[in-house]
Coordinates of C-alpha atoms and ligand atoms in Angstrom, one line a residue:
X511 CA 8.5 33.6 -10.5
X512 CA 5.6 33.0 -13.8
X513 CA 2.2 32.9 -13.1
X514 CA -0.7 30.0 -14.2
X515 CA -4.6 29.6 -13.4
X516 CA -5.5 26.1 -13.8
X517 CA -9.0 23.6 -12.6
X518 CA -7.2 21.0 -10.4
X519 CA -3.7 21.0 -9.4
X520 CA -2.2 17.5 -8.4
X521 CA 0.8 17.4 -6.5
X522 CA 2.5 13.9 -6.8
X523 CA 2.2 10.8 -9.6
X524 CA 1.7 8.1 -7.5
X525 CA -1.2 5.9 -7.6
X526 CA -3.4 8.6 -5.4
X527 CA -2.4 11.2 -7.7
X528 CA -2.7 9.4 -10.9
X529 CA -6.3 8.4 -9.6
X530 CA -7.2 12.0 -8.6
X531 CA -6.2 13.5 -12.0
X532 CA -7.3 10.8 -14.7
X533 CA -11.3 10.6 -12.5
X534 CA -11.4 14.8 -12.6
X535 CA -10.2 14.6 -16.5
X536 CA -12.8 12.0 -17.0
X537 CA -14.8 15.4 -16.8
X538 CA -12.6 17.3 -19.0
X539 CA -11.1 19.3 -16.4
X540 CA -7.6 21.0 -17.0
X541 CA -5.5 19.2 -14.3
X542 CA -1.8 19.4 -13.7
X543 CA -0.1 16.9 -12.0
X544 CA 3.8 18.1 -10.4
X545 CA 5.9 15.7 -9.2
X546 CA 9.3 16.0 -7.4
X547 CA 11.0 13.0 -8.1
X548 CA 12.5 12.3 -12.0
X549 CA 12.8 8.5 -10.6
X550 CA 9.2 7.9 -9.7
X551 CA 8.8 5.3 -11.8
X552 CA 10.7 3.2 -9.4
X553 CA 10.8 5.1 -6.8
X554 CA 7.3 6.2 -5.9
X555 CA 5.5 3.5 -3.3
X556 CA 3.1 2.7 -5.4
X557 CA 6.5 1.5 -8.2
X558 CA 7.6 -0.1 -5.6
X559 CA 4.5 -2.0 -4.6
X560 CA 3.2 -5.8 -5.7
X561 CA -0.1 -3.7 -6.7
X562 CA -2.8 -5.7 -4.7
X563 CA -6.1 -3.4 -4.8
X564 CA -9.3 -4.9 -2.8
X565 CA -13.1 -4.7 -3.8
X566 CA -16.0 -6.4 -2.7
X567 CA -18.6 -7.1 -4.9
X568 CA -16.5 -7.1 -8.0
X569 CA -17.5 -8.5 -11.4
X570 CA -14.0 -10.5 -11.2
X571 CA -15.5 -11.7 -7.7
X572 CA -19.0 -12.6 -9.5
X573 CA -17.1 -14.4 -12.5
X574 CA -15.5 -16.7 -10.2
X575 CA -19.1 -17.2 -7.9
X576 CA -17.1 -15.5 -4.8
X577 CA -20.0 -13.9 -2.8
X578 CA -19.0 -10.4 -1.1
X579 CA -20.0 -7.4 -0.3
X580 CA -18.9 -3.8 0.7
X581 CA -20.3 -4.5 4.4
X582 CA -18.6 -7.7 4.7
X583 CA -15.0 -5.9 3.6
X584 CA -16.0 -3.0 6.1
X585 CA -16.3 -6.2 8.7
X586 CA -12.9 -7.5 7.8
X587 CA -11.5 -4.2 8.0
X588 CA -12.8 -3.5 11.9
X589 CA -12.2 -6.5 12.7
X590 CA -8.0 -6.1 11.6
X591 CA -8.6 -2.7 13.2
X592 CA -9.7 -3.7 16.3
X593 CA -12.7 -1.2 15.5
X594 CA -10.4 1.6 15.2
X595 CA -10.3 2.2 11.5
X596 CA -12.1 5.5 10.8
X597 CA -15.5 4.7 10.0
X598 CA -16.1 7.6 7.5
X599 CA -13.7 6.5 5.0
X600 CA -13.6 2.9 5.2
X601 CA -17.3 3.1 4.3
X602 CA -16.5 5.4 1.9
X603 CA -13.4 3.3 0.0
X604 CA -15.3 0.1 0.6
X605 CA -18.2 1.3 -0.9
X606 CA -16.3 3.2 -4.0
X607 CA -13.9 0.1 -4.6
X608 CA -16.1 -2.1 -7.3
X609 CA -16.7 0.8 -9.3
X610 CA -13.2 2.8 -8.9
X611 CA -11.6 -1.4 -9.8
X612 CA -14.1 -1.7 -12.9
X613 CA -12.8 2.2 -13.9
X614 CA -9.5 1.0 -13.3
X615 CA -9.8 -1.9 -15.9
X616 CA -12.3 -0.1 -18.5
X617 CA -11.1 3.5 -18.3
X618 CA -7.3 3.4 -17.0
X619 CA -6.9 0.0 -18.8
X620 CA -5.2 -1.4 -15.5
X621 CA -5.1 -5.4 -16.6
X622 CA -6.9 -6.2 -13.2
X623 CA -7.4 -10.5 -12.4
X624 CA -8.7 -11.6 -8.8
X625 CA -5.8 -13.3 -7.0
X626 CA -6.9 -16.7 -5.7
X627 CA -3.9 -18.9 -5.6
X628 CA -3.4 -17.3 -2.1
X629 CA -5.4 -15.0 1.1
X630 CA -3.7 -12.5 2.5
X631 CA -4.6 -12.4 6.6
X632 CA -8.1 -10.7 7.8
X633 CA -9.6 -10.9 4.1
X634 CA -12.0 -13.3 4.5
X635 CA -12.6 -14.3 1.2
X636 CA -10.8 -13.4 -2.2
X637 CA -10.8 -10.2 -3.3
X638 CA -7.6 -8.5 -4.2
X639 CA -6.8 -7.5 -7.8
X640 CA -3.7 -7.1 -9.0
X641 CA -1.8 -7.3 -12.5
X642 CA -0.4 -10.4 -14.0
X643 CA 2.8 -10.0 -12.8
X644 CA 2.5 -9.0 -9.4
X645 CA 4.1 -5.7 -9.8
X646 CA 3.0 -2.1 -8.8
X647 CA 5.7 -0.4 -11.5
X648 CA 3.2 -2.5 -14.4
X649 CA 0.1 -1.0 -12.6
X650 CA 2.0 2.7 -12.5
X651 CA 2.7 2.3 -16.0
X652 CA -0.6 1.8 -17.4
X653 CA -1.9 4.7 -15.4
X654 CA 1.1 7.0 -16.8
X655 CA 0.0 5.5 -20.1
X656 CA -3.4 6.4 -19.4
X657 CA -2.5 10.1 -18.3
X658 CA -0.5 10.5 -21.4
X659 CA -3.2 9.8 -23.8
X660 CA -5.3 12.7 -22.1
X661 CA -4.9 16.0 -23.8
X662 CA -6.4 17.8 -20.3
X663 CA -3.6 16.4 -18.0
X664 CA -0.1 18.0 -17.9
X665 CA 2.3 16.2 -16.1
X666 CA 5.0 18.0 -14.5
X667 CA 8.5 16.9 -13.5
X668 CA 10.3 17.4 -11.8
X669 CA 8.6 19.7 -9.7
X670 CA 7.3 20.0 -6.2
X671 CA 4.2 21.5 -4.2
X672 CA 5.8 23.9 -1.8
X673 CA 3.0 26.2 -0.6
X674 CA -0.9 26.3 0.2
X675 CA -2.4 29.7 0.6
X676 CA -6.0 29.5 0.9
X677 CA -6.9 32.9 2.3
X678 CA -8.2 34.3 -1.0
X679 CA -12.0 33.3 -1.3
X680 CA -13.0 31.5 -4.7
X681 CA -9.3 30.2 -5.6
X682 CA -6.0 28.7 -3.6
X683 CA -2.9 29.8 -4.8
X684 CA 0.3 27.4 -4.1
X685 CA 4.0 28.1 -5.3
X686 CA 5.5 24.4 -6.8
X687 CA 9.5 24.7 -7.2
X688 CA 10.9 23.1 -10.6
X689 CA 14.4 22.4 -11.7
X690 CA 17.4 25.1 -10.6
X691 CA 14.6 26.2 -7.9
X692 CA 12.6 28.3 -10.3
X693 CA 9.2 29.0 -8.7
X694 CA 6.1 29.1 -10.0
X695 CA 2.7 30.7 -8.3
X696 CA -0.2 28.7 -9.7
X697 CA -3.6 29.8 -9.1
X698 CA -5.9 27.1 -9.2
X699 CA -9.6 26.0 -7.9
X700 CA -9.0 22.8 -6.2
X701 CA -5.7 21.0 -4.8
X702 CA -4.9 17.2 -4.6
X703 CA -2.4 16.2 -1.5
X704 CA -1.2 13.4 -2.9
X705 CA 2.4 13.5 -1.6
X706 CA 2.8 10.2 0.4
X707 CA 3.4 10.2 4.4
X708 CA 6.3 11.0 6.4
X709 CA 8.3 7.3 6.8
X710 CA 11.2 8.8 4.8
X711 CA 11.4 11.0 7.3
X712 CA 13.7 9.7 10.4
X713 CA 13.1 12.4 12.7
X714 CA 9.5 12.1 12.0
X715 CA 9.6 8.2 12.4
X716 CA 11.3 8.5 15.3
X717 CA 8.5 11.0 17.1
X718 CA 5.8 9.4 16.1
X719 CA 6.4 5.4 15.5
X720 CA 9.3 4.3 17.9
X721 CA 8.9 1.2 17.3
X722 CA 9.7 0.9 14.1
X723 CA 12.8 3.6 13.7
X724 CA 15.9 1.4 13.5
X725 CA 14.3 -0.8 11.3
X726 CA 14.9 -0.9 7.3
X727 CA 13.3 1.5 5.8
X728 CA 12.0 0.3 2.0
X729 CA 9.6 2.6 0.6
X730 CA 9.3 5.7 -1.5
X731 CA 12.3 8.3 -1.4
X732 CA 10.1 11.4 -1.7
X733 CA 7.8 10.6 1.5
X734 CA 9.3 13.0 3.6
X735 CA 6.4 14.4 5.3
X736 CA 5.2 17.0 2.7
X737 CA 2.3 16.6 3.0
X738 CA 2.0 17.4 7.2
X739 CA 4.0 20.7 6.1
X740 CA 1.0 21.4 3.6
X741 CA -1.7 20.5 6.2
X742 CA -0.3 23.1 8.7
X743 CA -0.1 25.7 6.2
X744 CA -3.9 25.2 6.0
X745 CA -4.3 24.7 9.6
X746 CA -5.6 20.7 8.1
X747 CA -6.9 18.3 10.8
X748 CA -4.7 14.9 11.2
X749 CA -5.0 11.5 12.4
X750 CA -3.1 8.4 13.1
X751 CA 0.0 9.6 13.0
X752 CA 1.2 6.4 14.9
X753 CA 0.2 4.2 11.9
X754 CA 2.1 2.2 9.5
X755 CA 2.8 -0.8 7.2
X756 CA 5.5 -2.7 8.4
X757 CA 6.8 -5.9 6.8
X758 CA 8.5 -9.0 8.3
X759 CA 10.3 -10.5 5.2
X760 CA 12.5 -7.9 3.1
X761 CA 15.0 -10.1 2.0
X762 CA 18.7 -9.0 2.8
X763 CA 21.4 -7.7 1.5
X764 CA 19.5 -7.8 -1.8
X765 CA 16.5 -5.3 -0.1
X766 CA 13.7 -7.1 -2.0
X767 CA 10.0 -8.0 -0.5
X768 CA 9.6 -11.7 0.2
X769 CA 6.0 -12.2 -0.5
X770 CA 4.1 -13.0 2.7
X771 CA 2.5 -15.0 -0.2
X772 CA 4.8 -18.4 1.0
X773 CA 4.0 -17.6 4.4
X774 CA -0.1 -17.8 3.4
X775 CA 1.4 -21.2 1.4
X776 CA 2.6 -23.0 4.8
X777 CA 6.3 -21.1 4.6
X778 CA 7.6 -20.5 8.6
X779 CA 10.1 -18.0 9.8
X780 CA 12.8 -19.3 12.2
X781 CA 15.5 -17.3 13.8
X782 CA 19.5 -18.0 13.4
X783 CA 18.9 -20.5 16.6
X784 CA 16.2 -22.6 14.3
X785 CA 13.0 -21.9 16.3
X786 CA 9.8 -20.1 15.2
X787 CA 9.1 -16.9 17.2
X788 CA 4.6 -16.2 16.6
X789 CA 1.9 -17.2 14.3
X790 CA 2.9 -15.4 11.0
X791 CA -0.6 -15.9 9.6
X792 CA -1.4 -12.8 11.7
X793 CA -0.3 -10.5 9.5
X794 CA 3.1 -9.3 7.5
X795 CA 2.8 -5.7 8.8
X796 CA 2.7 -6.6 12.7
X797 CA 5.7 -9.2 12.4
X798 CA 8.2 -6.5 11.2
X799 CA 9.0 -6.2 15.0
X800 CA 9.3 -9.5 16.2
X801 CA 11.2 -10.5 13.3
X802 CA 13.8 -7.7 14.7
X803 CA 13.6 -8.6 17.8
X804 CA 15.2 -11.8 17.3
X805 CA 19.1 -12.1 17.5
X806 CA 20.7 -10.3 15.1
X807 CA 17.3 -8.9 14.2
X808 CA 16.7 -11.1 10.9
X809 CA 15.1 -14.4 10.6
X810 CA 15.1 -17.0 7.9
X811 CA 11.7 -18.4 5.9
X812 CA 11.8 -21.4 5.3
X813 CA 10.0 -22.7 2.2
X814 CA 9.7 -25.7 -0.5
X815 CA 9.2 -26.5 -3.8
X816 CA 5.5 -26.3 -3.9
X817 CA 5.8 -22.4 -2.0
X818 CA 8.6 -21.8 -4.9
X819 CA 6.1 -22.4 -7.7
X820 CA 3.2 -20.5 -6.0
X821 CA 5.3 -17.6 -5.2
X822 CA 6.8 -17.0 -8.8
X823 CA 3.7 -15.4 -9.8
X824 CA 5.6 -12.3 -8.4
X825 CA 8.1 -10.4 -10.2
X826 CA 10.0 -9.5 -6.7
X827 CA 9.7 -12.9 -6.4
X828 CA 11.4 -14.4 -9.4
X829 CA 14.2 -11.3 -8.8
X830 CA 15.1 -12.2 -5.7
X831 CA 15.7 -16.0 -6.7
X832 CA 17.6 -14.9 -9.9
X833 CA 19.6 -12.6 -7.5
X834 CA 20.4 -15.9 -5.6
X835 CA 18.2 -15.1 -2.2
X836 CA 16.7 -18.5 -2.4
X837 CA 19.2 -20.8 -1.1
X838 CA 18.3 -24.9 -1.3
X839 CA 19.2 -28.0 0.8
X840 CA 17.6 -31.1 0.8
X841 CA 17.8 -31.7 4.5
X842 CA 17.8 -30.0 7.7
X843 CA 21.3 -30.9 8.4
X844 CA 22.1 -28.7 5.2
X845 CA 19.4 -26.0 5.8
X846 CA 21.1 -25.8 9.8
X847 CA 23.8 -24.7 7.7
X848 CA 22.5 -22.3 6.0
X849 CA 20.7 -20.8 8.7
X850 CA 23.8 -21.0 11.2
X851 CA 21.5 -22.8 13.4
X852 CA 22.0 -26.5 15.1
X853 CA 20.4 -29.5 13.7
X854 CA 18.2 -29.4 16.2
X855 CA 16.3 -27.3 17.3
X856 CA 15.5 -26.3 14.1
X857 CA 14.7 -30.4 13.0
X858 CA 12.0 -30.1 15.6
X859 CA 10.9 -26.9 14.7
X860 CA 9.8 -28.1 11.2
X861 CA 8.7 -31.4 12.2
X862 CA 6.3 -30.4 14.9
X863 CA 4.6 -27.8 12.0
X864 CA 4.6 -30.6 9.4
X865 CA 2.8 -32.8 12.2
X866 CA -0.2 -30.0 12.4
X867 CA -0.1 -29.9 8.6
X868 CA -3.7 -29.4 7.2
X869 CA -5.3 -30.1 11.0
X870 CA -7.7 -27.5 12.3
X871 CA -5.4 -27.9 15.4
X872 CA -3.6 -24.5 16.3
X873 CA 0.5 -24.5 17.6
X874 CA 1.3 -22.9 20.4
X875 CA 1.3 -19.9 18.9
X876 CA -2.5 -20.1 17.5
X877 CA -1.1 -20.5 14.1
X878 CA -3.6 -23.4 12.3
X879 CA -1.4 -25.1 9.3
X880 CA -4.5 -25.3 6.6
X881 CA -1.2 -26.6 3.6
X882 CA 0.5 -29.6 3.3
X883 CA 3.6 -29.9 5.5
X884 CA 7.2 -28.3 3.8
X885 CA 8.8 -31.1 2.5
X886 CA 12.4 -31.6 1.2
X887 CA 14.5 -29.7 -0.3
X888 CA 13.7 -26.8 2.0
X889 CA 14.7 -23.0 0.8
X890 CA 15.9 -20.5 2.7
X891 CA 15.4 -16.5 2.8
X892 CA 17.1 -14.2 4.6
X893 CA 15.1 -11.5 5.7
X894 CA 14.0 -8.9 7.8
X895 CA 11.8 -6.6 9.2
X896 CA 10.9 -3.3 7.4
X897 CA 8.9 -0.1 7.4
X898 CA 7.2 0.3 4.0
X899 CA 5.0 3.3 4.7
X900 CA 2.7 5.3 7.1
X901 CA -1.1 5.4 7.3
X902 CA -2.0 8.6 9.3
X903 CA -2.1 11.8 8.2
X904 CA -4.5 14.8 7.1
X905 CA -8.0 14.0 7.9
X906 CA -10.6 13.7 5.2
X907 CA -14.0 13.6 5.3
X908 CA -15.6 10.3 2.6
X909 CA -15.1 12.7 -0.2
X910 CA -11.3 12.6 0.4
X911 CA -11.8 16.8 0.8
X912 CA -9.4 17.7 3.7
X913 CA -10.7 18.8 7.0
X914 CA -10.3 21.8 9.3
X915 CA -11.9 21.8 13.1
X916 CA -13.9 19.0 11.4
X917 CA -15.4 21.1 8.5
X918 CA -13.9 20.7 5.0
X919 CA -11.8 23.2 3.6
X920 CA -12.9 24.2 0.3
X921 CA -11.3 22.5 -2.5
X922 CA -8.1 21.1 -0.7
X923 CA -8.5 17.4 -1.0
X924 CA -5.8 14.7 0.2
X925 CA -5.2 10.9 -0.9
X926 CA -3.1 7.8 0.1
X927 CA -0.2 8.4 2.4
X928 CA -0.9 11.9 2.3
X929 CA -3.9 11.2 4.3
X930 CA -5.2 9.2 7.3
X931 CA -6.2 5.8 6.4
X932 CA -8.1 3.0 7.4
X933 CA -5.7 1.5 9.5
X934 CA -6.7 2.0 13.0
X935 CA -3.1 2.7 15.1
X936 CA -0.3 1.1 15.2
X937 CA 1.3 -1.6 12.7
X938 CA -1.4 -4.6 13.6
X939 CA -4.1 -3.0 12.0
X940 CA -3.0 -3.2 8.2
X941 CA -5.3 -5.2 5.7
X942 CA -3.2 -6.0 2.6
X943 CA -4.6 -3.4 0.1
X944 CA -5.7 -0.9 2.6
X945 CA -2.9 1.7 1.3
X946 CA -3.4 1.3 -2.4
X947 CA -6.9 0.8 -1.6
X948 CA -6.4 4.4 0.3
X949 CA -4.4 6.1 -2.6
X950 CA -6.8 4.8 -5.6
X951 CA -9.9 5.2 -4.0
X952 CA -9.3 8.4 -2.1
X953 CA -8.0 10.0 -5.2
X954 CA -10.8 9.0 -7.7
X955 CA -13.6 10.2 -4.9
X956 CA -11.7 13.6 -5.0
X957 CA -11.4 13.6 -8.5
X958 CA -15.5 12.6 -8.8
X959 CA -15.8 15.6 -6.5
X960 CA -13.7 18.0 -8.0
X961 CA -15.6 17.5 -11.0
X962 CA -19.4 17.7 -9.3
X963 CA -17.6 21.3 -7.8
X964 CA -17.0 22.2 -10.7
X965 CA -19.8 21.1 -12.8
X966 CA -22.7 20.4 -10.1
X967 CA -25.1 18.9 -13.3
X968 CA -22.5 16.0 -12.8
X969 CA -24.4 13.4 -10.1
X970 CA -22.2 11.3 -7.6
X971 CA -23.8 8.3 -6.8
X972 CA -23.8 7.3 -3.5
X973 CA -24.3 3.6 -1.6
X974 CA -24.7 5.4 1.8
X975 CA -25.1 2.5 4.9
Ligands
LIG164 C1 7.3 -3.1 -1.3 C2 5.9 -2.5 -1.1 C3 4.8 -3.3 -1.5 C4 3.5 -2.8 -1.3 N1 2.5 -3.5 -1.8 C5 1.2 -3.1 -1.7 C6 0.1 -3.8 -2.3 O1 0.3 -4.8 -2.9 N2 -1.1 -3.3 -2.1 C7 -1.3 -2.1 -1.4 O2 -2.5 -1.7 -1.2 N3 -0.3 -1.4 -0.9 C8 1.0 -1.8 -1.1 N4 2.0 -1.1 -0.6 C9 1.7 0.3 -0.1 C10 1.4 1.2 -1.3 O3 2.5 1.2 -2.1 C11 1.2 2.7 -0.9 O4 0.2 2.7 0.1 C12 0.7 3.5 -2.0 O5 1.5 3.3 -3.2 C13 0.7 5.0 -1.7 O6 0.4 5.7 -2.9 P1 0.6 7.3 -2.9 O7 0.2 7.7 -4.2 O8 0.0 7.9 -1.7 O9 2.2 7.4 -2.7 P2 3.4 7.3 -3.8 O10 3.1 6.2 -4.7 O11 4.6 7.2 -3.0 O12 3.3 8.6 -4.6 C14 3.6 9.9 -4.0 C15 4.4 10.7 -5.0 O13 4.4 12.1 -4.5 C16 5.7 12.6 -4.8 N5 5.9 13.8 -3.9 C17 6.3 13.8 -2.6 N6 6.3 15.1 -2.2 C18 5.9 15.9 -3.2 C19 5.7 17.3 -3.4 N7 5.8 18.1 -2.3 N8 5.3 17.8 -4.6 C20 5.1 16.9 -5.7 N9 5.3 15.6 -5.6 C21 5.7 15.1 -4.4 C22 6.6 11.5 -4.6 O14 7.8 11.6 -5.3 C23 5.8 10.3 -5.1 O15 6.1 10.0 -6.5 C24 3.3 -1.5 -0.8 C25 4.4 -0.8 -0.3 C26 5.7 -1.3 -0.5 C27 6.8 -0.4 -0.1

């Protein structure tokens, strides 16, 4: 076992990790980032991820004359929540996410462009970023690119955050394990938590989110709950353990998200007896159960041509229908087929949502159609529901620093999955962006206040409410 003494030590490279170290470098602090896995390129969450980030207020928003503001994306965000969402930090990331976007673009050189060929459910107006291509490996890759042209940042991999000891006063010490289980003692003046949640974790799924533990699991292979091992070693306050972002359309066999994107187009899911089952404008994350609830526990979406040419914009997307996962027919005899459904009722099913096509009139499930009808030839997706990740876990307070009895431990921070988010309990209250949202903005407020720590001439500016 060697021996190092370093500013800021960040355990894991995803998004919330990347954040934390390249916005405490920003004040040319010595940071080193360890991560476990050597395939987190593609296998971190954030890889995986279609790299949607929310602001309010953003110049992107301003360019195209979209009024918003941090208080109205708080609004959207209790209102998903069911005023559950802790208050502290969603002020905190709504109010950090046009400057930590603008930072993202100017300083991490993320190629951010405001998505408004489609609203995901409970934004109520556009405000998601994301990169051209729809896909969270691009955004990862430009922040590892970022990382690598910064002489203060030493990434580390493989190699994992084993141990907290914050006992002695001034300085934490924590033991990280590299290849052939060589460990290393590393003493260091602040610590990033930055290892995900626990939804890789069955036994862990299982205690704490039920409802969602036979499902398919389709999310990062090292979130195995490190980080609630970490929190206990420092005796770390946690929340919202019962939360989590499910998905209802993970297309099968080929385990690649269909964008709720055709859903937000005028796309329907039907089960294998051709009828609809819910309004799926409510939200992707909540319809993961119903979806396996139905028989067989998969369901078909059932787009069109026009839904195939807004949905391409996505690189999971255009895999899936290279993979062959889109299959056609040009009537509803043939899509029956397909479905292994009967001509009717699933001839009904689509004609009764083309008849509410663009009416303010809602179905009987609530759902209002504001797209044209589907029209011939009709695709078909298998698909699924899914658990992607979970949004509870060490408490922080809206400096992303890691609370104990309520009072923040000195330099232990936490960000992303790692820590409790912004999504109230339960699967209902997920706002698409809420967990990149959580990872980027979390970590760039602890790497802000790493740096004021460490240098206290540095100011933070604040918009308190
Ligand atoms: C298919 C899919 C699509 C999604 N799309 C979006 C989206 O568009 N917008 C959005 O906001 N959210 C999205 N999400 C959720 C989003 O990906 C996550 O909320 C976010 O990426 C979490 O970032 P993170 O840095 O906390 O975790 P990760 O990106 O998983 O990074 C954590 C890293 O820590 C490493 N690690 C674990 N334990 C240790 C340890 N002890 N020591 C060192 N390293 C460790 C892991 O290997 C991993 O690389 C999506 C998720 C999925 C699965």
């Amino acid at each position: 076992m060697t021996s190092a003494s370093i500013d800021v030590l960040v355990a894991g490279a995803g998004a919330a990790g990347l954040a934390a170290a390249l916005s405490a470098s920003d004040s040319d602090l010595d940071v080193v980032v360890v991560e476990t896995s050597p395939s987190f390129r593609s296998s971190s969450n954030t890889a995986m991820s279609t790299s949607m980030v929310p602001a309010a207020g953003s110049r992107w928003q301003s360019a195209a004359g979209i009024e918003d503001s941090p208080q109205q994306f708080y609004a959207d965000i209790m209102s998903k929540t069911k005023g559950q969402a802790d208050p502290v930090i969603a002020r905190a990331l709504t109010n950090i996410a046009p400057e930590l976007v603008e930072w993202m673009a100017d300083s991490v050189n993320v190629p951010f462009e405001l998505v408004t060929d489609f609203r995901y459910p409970g934004h109520s107006v556009d405000r998601c970023l994301a990169v051209p291509d729809r896909s969270g490996a691009t955004m990862h890759r430009h922040m590892l690119e970022s990382v690598g042209h910064r002489s203060t940042i030493t990434l580390m991999n493989p190699m994992r955050l084993e141990s907290i000891d914050i006992r002695s006063s001034g300085f934490i010490t924590c033991v990280v394990e590299g290849p052939d289980h060589v460990r290393e003692t590393v003493t260091t003046r602040s610590v990033v938590i930055a290892t995900n949640g626990f939804a890789a974790h069955g036994d862990l799924v299982s205690q704490h989110l039920p409802e969602i533990e036979h499902a398919l699991y389709h999310g990062g292979s090292e979130s195995k709950g490190d980080s609630l091992v970490l929190g206990e070693q420092i005796n770390a306050d946690v929340a919202f353990l019962d939360s989590y972002q499910g998905h209802g359309s993970v297309a099968i066999p080929h385990g690649v998200i269909m964008t709720w994107a055709a859903v937000m187009q005028g796309a329907v899911l039907v089960n294998r007896e051709g009828v609809r089952f819910g309004d799926e404008t409510v939200g992707y994350s909540e319809y993961a159960v119903p979806v396996l609830e139905q028989p067989g526990g998969f369901a078909w979406v059932v787009l069109d041509e026009r839904i195939n040419a807004a949905c391409s914009v996505f690189k999971d997307y255009r895999d899936l229908l290279n993979a062959g996962g889109i299959r056609w027919s040009a009537t509803v005899e043939g899509l029956a087929s397909i479905v292994g459904a009967e001509s009717e009722p699933l001839g009904s099913t689509l004609k009764t949502a083309a008849s509410l096509a663009c009416e303010s009139t809602p179905d009987s499930f609530g759902r209002v159609f504001t797209t044209e009808p589907l029209t011939p030839p009709y695709g078909a997706v298998k698909v699924t529901g899914a658990l992607f990740h979970t949004q509870g876990g060490l408490l922080v307070d809206g400096d992303a620093r890691v609370l104990s009895g309520g009072t923040p431990i000195n330099g232990v921070y936490a960000a992303g999955g790692a820590a409790a988010g912004i999504s109230g309990h339960g699967a209902s209250g997920y706002l698409a962006g809420n967990g990149l949202l959580s990872a980027l903005g979390l970590g760039y407020l602890a790497g802000r206040h790493v740096a004021q720590v460490h240098n206290p001439t540095i100011e933070i500016n604040r918009d308190e409410e």
